[in-house]
Amino acid sequence: MQTMKFKKGVNMMKKQTIIYTVLCGLMSSASFASSHNIDDLMDESKDHLRTPKTKVAVSRITSSDFTPDSKKMLRQKAVKMREEEKAEEEAQRKIQEEKDRLVKEAQEKEQAEAEAHAQEMLSLQTKLKALSVANEGELEKLRQENKQLQKAKADLEKSKQDLEEEQTRIQKEIEVKQTELTQAESDLKAAKTSATQDAEKITLLETSLASKKKLITVLDSDLETTKTKYAKISKDFQETSLRAAKLELDVESKAKELIRTQEQLTSMKDHVFGVANSNASSSAPAPVKKKNIMPVVAKK
């Protein structure tokens, strides 16, 4: 008796399993299950709701004997499964929404960082351009100053040469006058010791001798003045030469600095245009990858 009940129970479980499997297959379609429930499928008066596949499945189910309890349990299981499927779908939807939100947030963050980086580079480019203009102006100013200094140096050098020539001329003239003075002294001495002294000639010789001495004194004074001027001009020339040499080094250094600044500016322009292109491509769904750029430090 117990064996028969056991076999009957096993058969009932097999039948329930078949029914459950068939209904689960029917319930797997979300669009179909959302529009129809199990009672609609089982109701003969709603045959228009059934597809050929559904009709075959329902026919298999209804041709088998099962109790109201088994039908109720089967319905509960099917409903529970559908609820679980809906819950899983909802969870997947939320996960996908969260994933999309995170991706969008990451893209916006990357794009904002790229735009901020581009603005920073544009600002740096503006500063470099201003520095380049300032360097050009300062270089031009240094060149003009150097030009004026070179002219002053050339003028001093010419004045120095003129004074050297003047000193040479005065020295030669003094030598000539010294020779004349010596001759005049000799003539005067001879005239005074002559047996037949000529008073008028002696007076003329004395006057000439005094004039020559006075002229030599004037020439000596001119020579000293020329030497003083020459010493001052020589000092000015030396100082000007040192300033000119230093200024030439400053001009060379400023020219090199300007070249470096212009090279940095060119490099910065290429980088900014590169970032701009990256920003343009960042509007696509794919995440924007920010470039790693070494900072450029401009010298003053």
mmCIF file of C-alpha atoms in Angstrom:
data_model
loop_
_atom_site.group_PDB
_atom_site.id
_atom_site.type_symbol
_atom_site.label_atom_id
_atom_site.label_comp_id
_atom_site.label_asym_id
_atom_site.label_seq_id
_atom_site.Cartn_x
_atom_site.Cartn_y
_atom_site.Cartn_z
ATOM 1 C CA MET A 1 0.000 0.000 0.000
ATOM 2 C CA GLN A 2 2.794 2.345 0.965
ATOM 3 C CA THR A 3 4.679 1.349 -2.195
ATOM 4 C CA MET A 4 1.715 2.338 -4.337
ATOM 5 C CA LYS A 5 1.417 5.667 -2.553
ATOM 6 C CA PHE A 6 5.133 6.231 -3.074
ATOM 7 C CA LYS A 7 4.898 5.455 -6.806
ATOM 8 C CA LYS A 8 1.850 7.669 -7.084
ATOM 9 C CA GLY A 9 3.739 10.461 -5.357
ATOM 10 C CA VAL A 10 6.704 10.002 -7.692
ATOM 11 C CA ASN A 11 4.453 10.125 -10.738
ATOM 12 C CA MET A 12 2.809 13.270 -9.386
ATOM 13 C CA MET A 13 6.240 14.897 -8.889
ATOM 14 C CA LYS A 14 7.268 13.979 -12.432
ATOM 15 C CA LYS A 15 4.051 15.448 -13.758
ATOM 16 C CA GLN A 16 4.558 18.629 -11.748
ATOM 17 C CA THR A 17 8.108 18.832 -13.023
ATOM 18 C CA ILE A 18 6.902 18.559 -16.623
ATOM 19 C CA ILE A 19 4.214 21.183 -16.046
ATOM 20 C CA TYR A 20 6.672 23.468 -14.264
ATOM 21 C CA THR A 21 9.239 23.100 -17.055
ATOM 22 C CA VAL A 22 6.709 23.839 -19.783
ATOM 23 C CA LEU A 23 5.273 26.843 -17.992
ATOM 24 C CA CYS A 24 8.734 28.166 -17.195
ATOM 25 C CA GLY A 25 9.530 27.970 -20.909
ATOM 26 C CA LEU A 26 6.375 29.895 -21.639
ATOM 27 C CA MET A 27 7.132 32.416 -18.917
ATOM 28 C CA SER A 28 10.715 33.058 -20.081
ATOM 29 C CA SER A 29 9.529 35.600 -22.629
ATOM 30 C CA ALA A 30 9.223 38.868 -20.710
ATOM 31 C CA SER A 31 6.984 40.528 -23.251
ATOM 32 C CA PHE A 32 4.586 37.578 -23.334
ATOM 33 C CA ALA A 33 4.496 37.051 -19.580
ATOM 34 C CA SER A 34 3.919 40.716 -18.869
ATOM 35 C CA SER A 35 0.818 40.710 -21.087
ATOM 36 C CA HIS A 36 -0.704 37.338 -20.068
ATOM 37 C CA ASN A 37 -0.875 35.271 -16.889
ATOM 38 C CA ILE A 38 -1.145 31.522 -16.352
ATOM 39 C CA ASP A 39 -4.948 31.578 -16.029
ATOM 40 C CA ASP A 40 -5.207 33.210 -19.482
ATOM 41 C CA LEU A 41 -3.136 30.385 -20.940
ATOM 42 C CA MET A 42 -5.228 27.757 -19.224
ATOM 43 C CA ASP A 43 -8.580 29.398 -20.029
ATOM 44 C CA GLU A 44 -10.108 27.713 -23.119
ATOM 45 C CA SER A 45 -12.267 30.780 -23.824
ATOM 46 C CA LYS A 46 -9.081 32.802 -24.451
ATOM 47 C CA ASP A 47 -7.783 30.574 -27.187
ATOM 48 C CA HIS A 48 -7.009 33.660 -29.306
ATOM 49 C CA LEU A 49 -4.218 34.531 -26.884
ATOM 50 C CA ARG A 50 -2.402 31.278 -27.529
ATOM 51 C CA THR A 51 0.268 30.707 -30.122
ATOM 52 C CA PRO A 52 0.605 27.299 -31.816
ATOM 53 C CA LYS A 53 3.462 26.490 -29.464
ATOM 54 C CA THR A 54 1.419 27.604 -26.473
ATOM 55 C CA LYS A 55 -1.549 25.505 -27.571
ATOM 56 C CA VAL A 56 0.616 22.375 -27.787
ATOM 57 C CA ALA A 57 2.072 23.043 -24.358
ATOM 58 C CA VAL A 58 -1.322 23.722 -22.767
ATOM 59 C CA SER A 59 -2.755 20.614 -24.434
ATOM 60 C CA ARG A 60 0.027 18.528 -22.894
ATOM 61 C CA ILE A 61 -0.666 20.040 -19.504
ATOM 62 C CA THR A 62 -4.467 19.764 -19.576
ATOM 63 C CA SER A 63 -4.351 16.172 -20.847
ATOM 64 C CA SER A 64 -2.568 15.150 -17.654
ATOM 65 C CA ASP A 65 -4.317 14.635 -14.361
ATOM 66 C CA PHE A 66 -3.244 16.865 -11.500
ATOM 67 C CA THR A 67 -4.944 18.155 -8.420
ATOM 68 C CA PRO A 68 -6.020 21.747 -7.759
ATOM 69 C CA ASP A 69 -3.302 21.931 -5.128
ATOM 70 C CA SER A 70 -0.638 20.979 -7.627
ATOM 71 C CA LYS A 71 -1.968 23.556 -10.061
ATOM 72 C CA LYS A 72 -1.929 26.215 -7.343
ATOM 73 C CA MET A 73 1.586 25.259 -6.326
ATOM 74 C CA LEU A 74 2.682 25.305 -9.949
ATOM 75 C CA ARG A 75 1.183 28.764 -10.422
ATOM 76 C CA GLN A 76 2.895 30.025 -7.292
ATOM 77 C CA LYS A 77 6.230 28.645 -8.453
ATOM 78 C CA ALA A 78 5.797 30.203 -11.878
ATOM 79 C CA VAL A 79 4.802 33.559 -10.385
ATOM 80 C CA LYS A 80 7.713 33.406 -7.953
ATOM 81 C CA MET A 81 10.094 32.605 -10.772
ATOM 82 C CA ARG A 82 8.748 35.500 -12.802
ATOM 83 C CA GLU A 83 9.123 37.825 -9.834
ATOM 84 C CA GLU A 84 12.694 36.640 -9.384
ATOM 85 C CA GLU A 85 13.338 37.217 -13.083
ATOM 86 C CA LYS A 86 11.875 40.719 -12.828
ATOM 87 C CA ALA A 87 13.939 41.407 -9.723
ATOM 88 C CA GLU A 88 17.044 40.177 -11.517
ATOM 89 C CA GLU A 89 16.201 42.277 -14.568
ATOM 90 C CA GLU A 90 15.675 45.307 -12.333
ATOM 91 C CA ALA A 91 18.983 44.647 -10.588
ATOM 92 C CA GLN A 92 20.743 44.288 -13.949
ATOM 93 C CA ARG A 93 19.088 47.489 -15.140
ATOM 94 C CA LYS A 94 20.245 49.359 -12.038
ATOM 95 C CA ILE A 95 23.742 47.919 -12.402
ATOM 96 C CA GLN A 96 23.820 49.019 -16.038
ATOM 97 C CA GLU A 97 22.506 52.471 -15.089
ATOM 98 C CA GLU A 98 25.166 52.783 -12.382
ATOM 99 C CA LYS A 99 27.812 51.598 -14.832
ATOM 100 C CA ASP A 100 26.637 54.119 -17.439
ATOM 101 C CA ARG A 101 26.593 56.854 -14.783
ATOM 102 C CA LEU A 102 30.127 56.020 -13.664
ATOM 103 C CA VAL A 103 31.360 55.887 -17.267
ATOM 104 C CA LYS A 104 29.690 59.223 -18.036
ATOM 105 C CA GLU A 105 31.085 60.730 -14.843
ATOM 106 C CA ALA A 106 34.563 59.456 -15.697
ATOM 107 C CA GLN A 107 34.270 60.833 -19.233
ATOM 108 C CA GLU A 108 33.095 64.222 -17.949
ATOM 109 C CA LYS A 109 35.908 64.281 -15.391
ATOM 110 C CA GLU A 110 38.506 63.362 -18.027
ATOM 111 C CA GLN A 111 37.103 65.977 -20.394
ATOM 112 C CA ALA A 112 37.058 68.642 -17.656
ATOM 113 C CA GLU A 113 40.658 67.816 -16.737
ATOM 114 C CA ALA A 114 41.690 67.925 -20.395
ATOM 115 C CA GLU A 115 39.946 71.282 -20.889
ATOM 116 C CA ALA A 116 41.511 72.673 -17.697
ATOM 117 C CA HIS A 117 44.888 71.407 -18.880
ATOM 118 C CA ALA A 118 44.342 73.033 -22.263
ATOM 119 C CA GLN A 119 43.406 76.331 -20.574
ATOM 120 C CA GLU A 120 46.526 76.094 -18.440
ATOM 121 C CA MET A 121 48.630 75.512 -21.538
ATOM 122 C CA LEU A 122 46.937 78.424 -23.337
ATOM 123 C CA SER A 123 47.652 80.651 -20.331
ATOM 124 C CA LEU A 124 51.266 79.514 -20.333
ATOM 125 C CA GLN A 125 51.428 80.109 -24.073
ATOM 126 C CA THR A 126 50.164 83.677 -23.537
ATOM 127 C CA LYS A 127 52.792 84.249 -20.849
ATOM 128 C CA LEU A 128 55.512 82.855 -23.098
ATOM 129 C CA LYS A 129 54.332 85.063 -25.955
ATOM 130 C CA ALA A 130 54.423 88.118 -23.677
ATOM 131 C CA LEU A 131 57.861 87.060 -22.459
ATOM 132 C CA SER A 132 59.008 86.659 -26.052
ATOM 133 C CA VAL A 133 57.759 90.146 -26.930
ATOM 134 C CA ALA A 134 59.417 91.564 -23.803
ATOM 135 C CA ASN A 135 62.658 89.791 -24.671
ATOM 136 C CA GLU A 136 62.509 91.135 -28.212
ATOM 137 C CA GLY A 137 61.971 94.673 -26.882
ATOM 138 C CA GLU A 138 64.742 94.322 -24.327
ATOM 139 C CA LEU A 139 67.063 92.824 -26.930
ATOM 140 C CA GLU A 140 66.374 95.695 -29.324
ATOM 141 C CA LYS A 141 67.006 98.176 -26.503
ATOM 142 C CA LEU A 142 70.299 96.461 -25.665
ATOM 143 C CA ARG A 143 71.294 96.501 -29.325
ATOM 144 C CA GLN A 144 70.574 100.227 -29.601
ATOM 145 C CA GLU A 145 72.513 100.890 -26.394
ATOM 146 C CA ASN A 146 75.369 98.768 -27.688
ATOM 147 C CA LYS A 147 75.299 100.674 -30.975
ATOM 148 C CA GLN A 148 75.505 104.011 -29.142
ATOM 149 C CA LEU A 149 78.247 102.684 -26.883
ATOM 150 C CA GLN A 150 80.249 101.446 -29.856
ATOM 151 C CA LYS A 151 79.903 104.901 -31.448
ATOM 152 C CA ALA A 152 81.052 106.558 -28.209
ATOM 153 C CA LYS A 153 83.948 104.115 -28.069
ATOM 154 C CA ALA A 154 84.902 104.957 -31.660
ATOM 155 C CA ASP A 155 84.666 108.705 -30.898
ATOM 156 C CA LEU A 156 86.863 108.289 -27.828
ATOM 157 C CA GLU A 157 89.348 106.259 -29.816
ATOM 158 C CA LYS A 158 89.508 108.999 -32.471
ATOM 159 C CA SER A 159 89.900 111.680 -29.789
ATOM 160 C CA LYS A 160 92.648 109.610 -28.244
ATOM 161 C CA GLN A 161 94.411 109.336 -31.593
ATOM 162 C CA ASP A 162 93.965 113.099 -32.195
ATOM 163 C CA LEU A 163 95.491 113.864 -28.796
ATOM 164 C CA GLU A 164 98.377 111.510 -29.485
ATOM 165 C CA GLU A 165 98.993 113.344 -32.754
ATOM 166 C CA GLU A 166 98.662 116.699 -30.971
ATOM 167 C CA GLN A 167 101.170 115.627 -28.315
ATOM 168 C CA THR A 168 103.589 114.498 -31.003
ATOM 169 C CA ARG A 169 103.191 117.815 -32.849
ATOM 170 C CA ILE A 170 103.713 119.871 -29.680
ATOM 171 C CA GLN A 171 106.735 117.825 -28.669
ATOM 172 C CA LYS A 172 108.259 118.303 -32.109
ATOM 173 C CA GLU A 173 107.509 122.028 -32.001
ATOM 174 C CA ILE A 174 109.084 122.270 -28.539
ATOM 175 C CA GLU A 175 112.160 120.492 -29.848
ATOM 176 C CA VAL A 176 112.343 122.964 -32.736
ATOM 177 C CA LYS A 177 111.876 125.929 -30.413
ATOM 178 C CA GLN A 178 114.466 124.530 -28.013
ATOM 179 C CA THR A 179 116.914 124.316 -30.897
ATOM 180 C CA GLU A 180 116.046 127.883 -31.931
ATOM 181 C CA LEU A 181 116.367 129.011 -28.322
ATOM 182 C CA THR A 182 119.778 127.423 -28.030
ATOM 183 C CA GLN A 183 120.841 129.097 -31.267
ATOM 184 C CA ALA A 184 119.438 132.462 -30.089
ATOM 185 C CA GLU A 185 121.300 132.184 -26.796
ATOM 186 C CA SER A 186 124.476 131.363 -28.699
ATOM 187 C CA ASP A 187 123.957 134.328 -31.058
ATOM 188 C CA LEU A 188 123.261 136.676 -28.145
ATOM 189 C CA LYS A 189 126.343 135.517 -26.305
ATOM 190 C CA ALA A 190 128.442 135.993 -29.445
ATOM 191 C CA ALA A 191 126.992 139.468 -29.994
ATOM 192 C CA LYS A 192 127.755 140.534 -26.430
ATOM 193 C CA THR A 193 131.339 139.295 -26.603
ATOM 194 C CA SER A 194 131.993 140.824 -30.017
ATOM 195 C CA ALA A 195 134.563 143.639 -30.213
ATOM 196 C CA THR A 196 132.154 145.751 -32.195
ATOM 197 C CA GLN A 197 128.973 145.317 -30.256
ATOM 198 C CA ASP A 198 125.724 146.297 -32.011
ATOM 199 C CA ALA A 199 123.266 147.427 -29.361
ATOM 200 C CA GLU A 200 120.285 147.210 -31.704
ATOM 201 C CA LYS A 201 121.185 143.649 -32.718
ATOM 202 C CA ILE A 202 121.647 142.652 -29.107
ATOM 203 C CA THR A 203 118.211 144.084 -28.257
ATOM 204 C CA LEU A 204 116.612 142.160 -31.106
ATOM 205 C CA LEU A 205 118.350 138.964 -30.052
ATOM 206 C CA GLU A 206 117.235 139.427 -26.449
ATOM 207 C CA THR A 207 113.646 140.105 -27.559
ATOM 208 C CA SER A 208 113.689 137.021 -29.800
ATOM 209 C CA LEU A 209 115.171 134.938 -27.011
ATOM 210 C CA ALA A 210 112.482 136.051 -24.556
ATOM 211 C CA SER A 211 109.782 135.357 -27.130
ATOM 212 C CA LYS A 212 111.108 131.878 -27.762
ATOM 213 C CA LYS A 213 111.264 131.121 -24.034
ATOM 214 C CA LYS A 214 107.695 132.340 -23.613
ATOM 215 C CA LEU A 215 106.560 130.218 -26.579
ATOM 216 C CA ILE A 216 108.285 127.155 -25.151
ATOM 217 C CA THR A 217 106.542 127.797 -21.827
ATOM 218 C CA VAL A 218 103.184 127.991 -23.632
ATOM 219 C CA LEU A 219 103.962 124.825 -25.564
ATOM 220 C CA ASP A 220 104.920 123.041 -22.343
ATOM 221 C CA SER A 221 101.597 124.121 -20.827
ATOM 222 C CA ASP A 222 99.716 122.926 -23.923
ATOM 223 C CA LEU A 223 101.575 119.630 -23.747
ATOM 224 C CA GLU A 224 100.615 119.151 -20.083
ATOM 225 C CA THR A 225 96.989 120.013 -20.883
ATOM 226 C CA THR A 226 97.025 117.547 -23.758
ATOM 227 C CA LYS A 227 98.515 114.863 -21.523
ATOM 228 C CA THR A 228 95.774 115.474 -18.926
ATOM 229 C CA LYS A 229 93.073 115.228 -21.605
ATOM 230 C CA TYR A 230 94.727 112.155 -23.020
ATOM 231 C CA ALA A 231 94.814 110.472 -19.597
ATOM 232 C CA LYS A 232 91.116 111.221 -19.044
ATOM 233 C CA ILE A 233 90.117 110.061 -22.522
ATOM 234 C CA SER A 234 92.238 106.930 -22.120
ATOM 235 C CA LYS A 235 90.419 106.168 -18.868
ATOM 236 C CA ASP A 236 87.019 106.840 -20.472
ATOM 237 C CA PHE A 237 88.010 104.707 -23.433
ATOM 238 C CA GLN A 238 89.004 101.820 -21.149
ATOM 239 C CA GLU A 239 85.739 102.055 -19.176
ATOM 240 C CA THR A 240 83.712 102.299 -22.378
ATOM 241 C CA SER A 241 85.524 99.288 -23.814
ATOM 242 C CA LEU A 242 84.690 97.255 -20.697
ATOM 243 C CA ARG A 243 81.046 98.371 -20.832
ATOM 244 C CA ALA A 244 80.880 97.560 -24.535
ATOM 245 C CA ALA A 245 82.348 94.094 -23.957
ATOM 246 C CA LYS A 246 79.845 93.417 -21.148
ATOM 247 C CA LEU A 247 76.978 94.763 -23.237
ATOM 248 C CA GLU A 248 77.957 92.530 -26.156
ATOM 249 C CA LEU A 249 77.788 89.537 -23.791
ATOM 250 C CA ASP A 250 74.368 90.736 -22.570
ATOM 251 C CA VAL A 251 73.137 91.050 -26.158
ATOM 252 C CA GLU A 252 74.391 87.553 -26.977
ATOM 253 C CA SER A 253 72.814 86.118 -23.806
ATOM 254 C CA LYS A 254 69.492 87.887 -24.461
ATOM 255 C CA ALA A 255 69.470 86.672 -28.072
ATOM 256 C CA LYS A 256 69.962 83.071 -26.893
ATOM 257 C CA GLU A 257 67.217 83.505 -24.290
ATOM 258 C CA LEU A 258 64.882 84.843 -26.972
ATOM 259 C CA ILE A 259 65.626 81.815 -29.164
ATOM 260 C CA ARG A 260 64.868 79.478 -26.238
ATOM 261 C CA THR A 261 61.623 81.314 -25.501
ATOM 262 C CA GLN A 262 60.540 81.138 -29.142
ATOM 263 C CA GLU A 263 61.362 77.411 -29.242
ATOM 264 C CA GLN A 264 59.302 76.866 -26.076
ATOM 265 C CA LEU A 265 56.482 78.907 -27.595
ATOM 266 C CA THR A 266 56.537 76.797 -30.762
ATOM 267 C CA SER A 267 56.526 73.613 -28.694
ATOM 268 C CA MET A 268 53.684 74.993 -26.566
ATOM 269 C CA LYS A 269 51.620 75.842 -29.656
ATOM 270 C CA ASP A 270 52.014 72.276 -30.925
ATOM 271 C CA HIS A 271 51.000 70.939 -27.521
ATOM 272 C CA VAL A 272 47.958 73.221 -27.201
ATOM 273 C CA PHE A 273 46.747 72.261 -30.675
ATOM 274 C CA GLY A 274 47.261 68.611 -29.704
ATOM 275 C CA VAL A 275 45.148 69.074 -26.577
ATOM 276 C CA ALA A 276 42.502 70.874 -28.616
ATOM 277 C CA ASN A 277 42.311 67.903 -30.982
ATOM 278 C CA SER A 278 42.037 65.558 -28.009
ATOM 279 C CA ASN A 279 39.186 67.657 -26.624
ATOM 280 C CA ALA A 280 37.402 67.477 -29.959
ATOM 281 C CA SER A 281 37.613 63.684 -29.940
ATOM 282 C CA SER A 282 36.487 63.513 -26.285
ATOM 283 C CA SER A 283 32.875 64.158 -27.331
ATOM 284 C CA ALA A 284 32.765 60.556 -28.638
ATOM 285 C CA PRO A 285 31.418 57.776 -26.297
ATOM 286 C CA ALA A 286 34.932 56.412 -25.762
ATOM 287 C CA PRO A 287 36.703 57.851 -22.687
ATOM 288 C CA VAL A 288 39.215 60.606 -23.332
ATOM 289 C CA LYS A 289 42.789 59.774 -22.416
ATOM 290 C CA LYS A 290 44.697 62.787 -21.118
ATOM 291 C CA LYS A 291 48.210 63.279 -22.414
ATOM 292 C CA ASN A 292 51.124 63.455 -19.976
ATOM 293 C CA ILE A 293 52.915 66.714 -20.754
ATOM 294 C CA MET A 294 56.127 67.842 -19.098
ATOM 295 C CA PRO A 295 55.719 71.433 -17.839
ATOM 296 C CA VAL A 296 57.687 74.130 -19.596
ATOM 297 C CA VAL A 297 59.364 76.656 -17.353
ATOM 298 C CA ALA A 298 60.151 80.001 -18.941
ATOM 299 C CA LYS A 299 63.213 81.959 -17.799
ATOM 300 C CA LYS A 300 63.153 85.650 -17.163
#
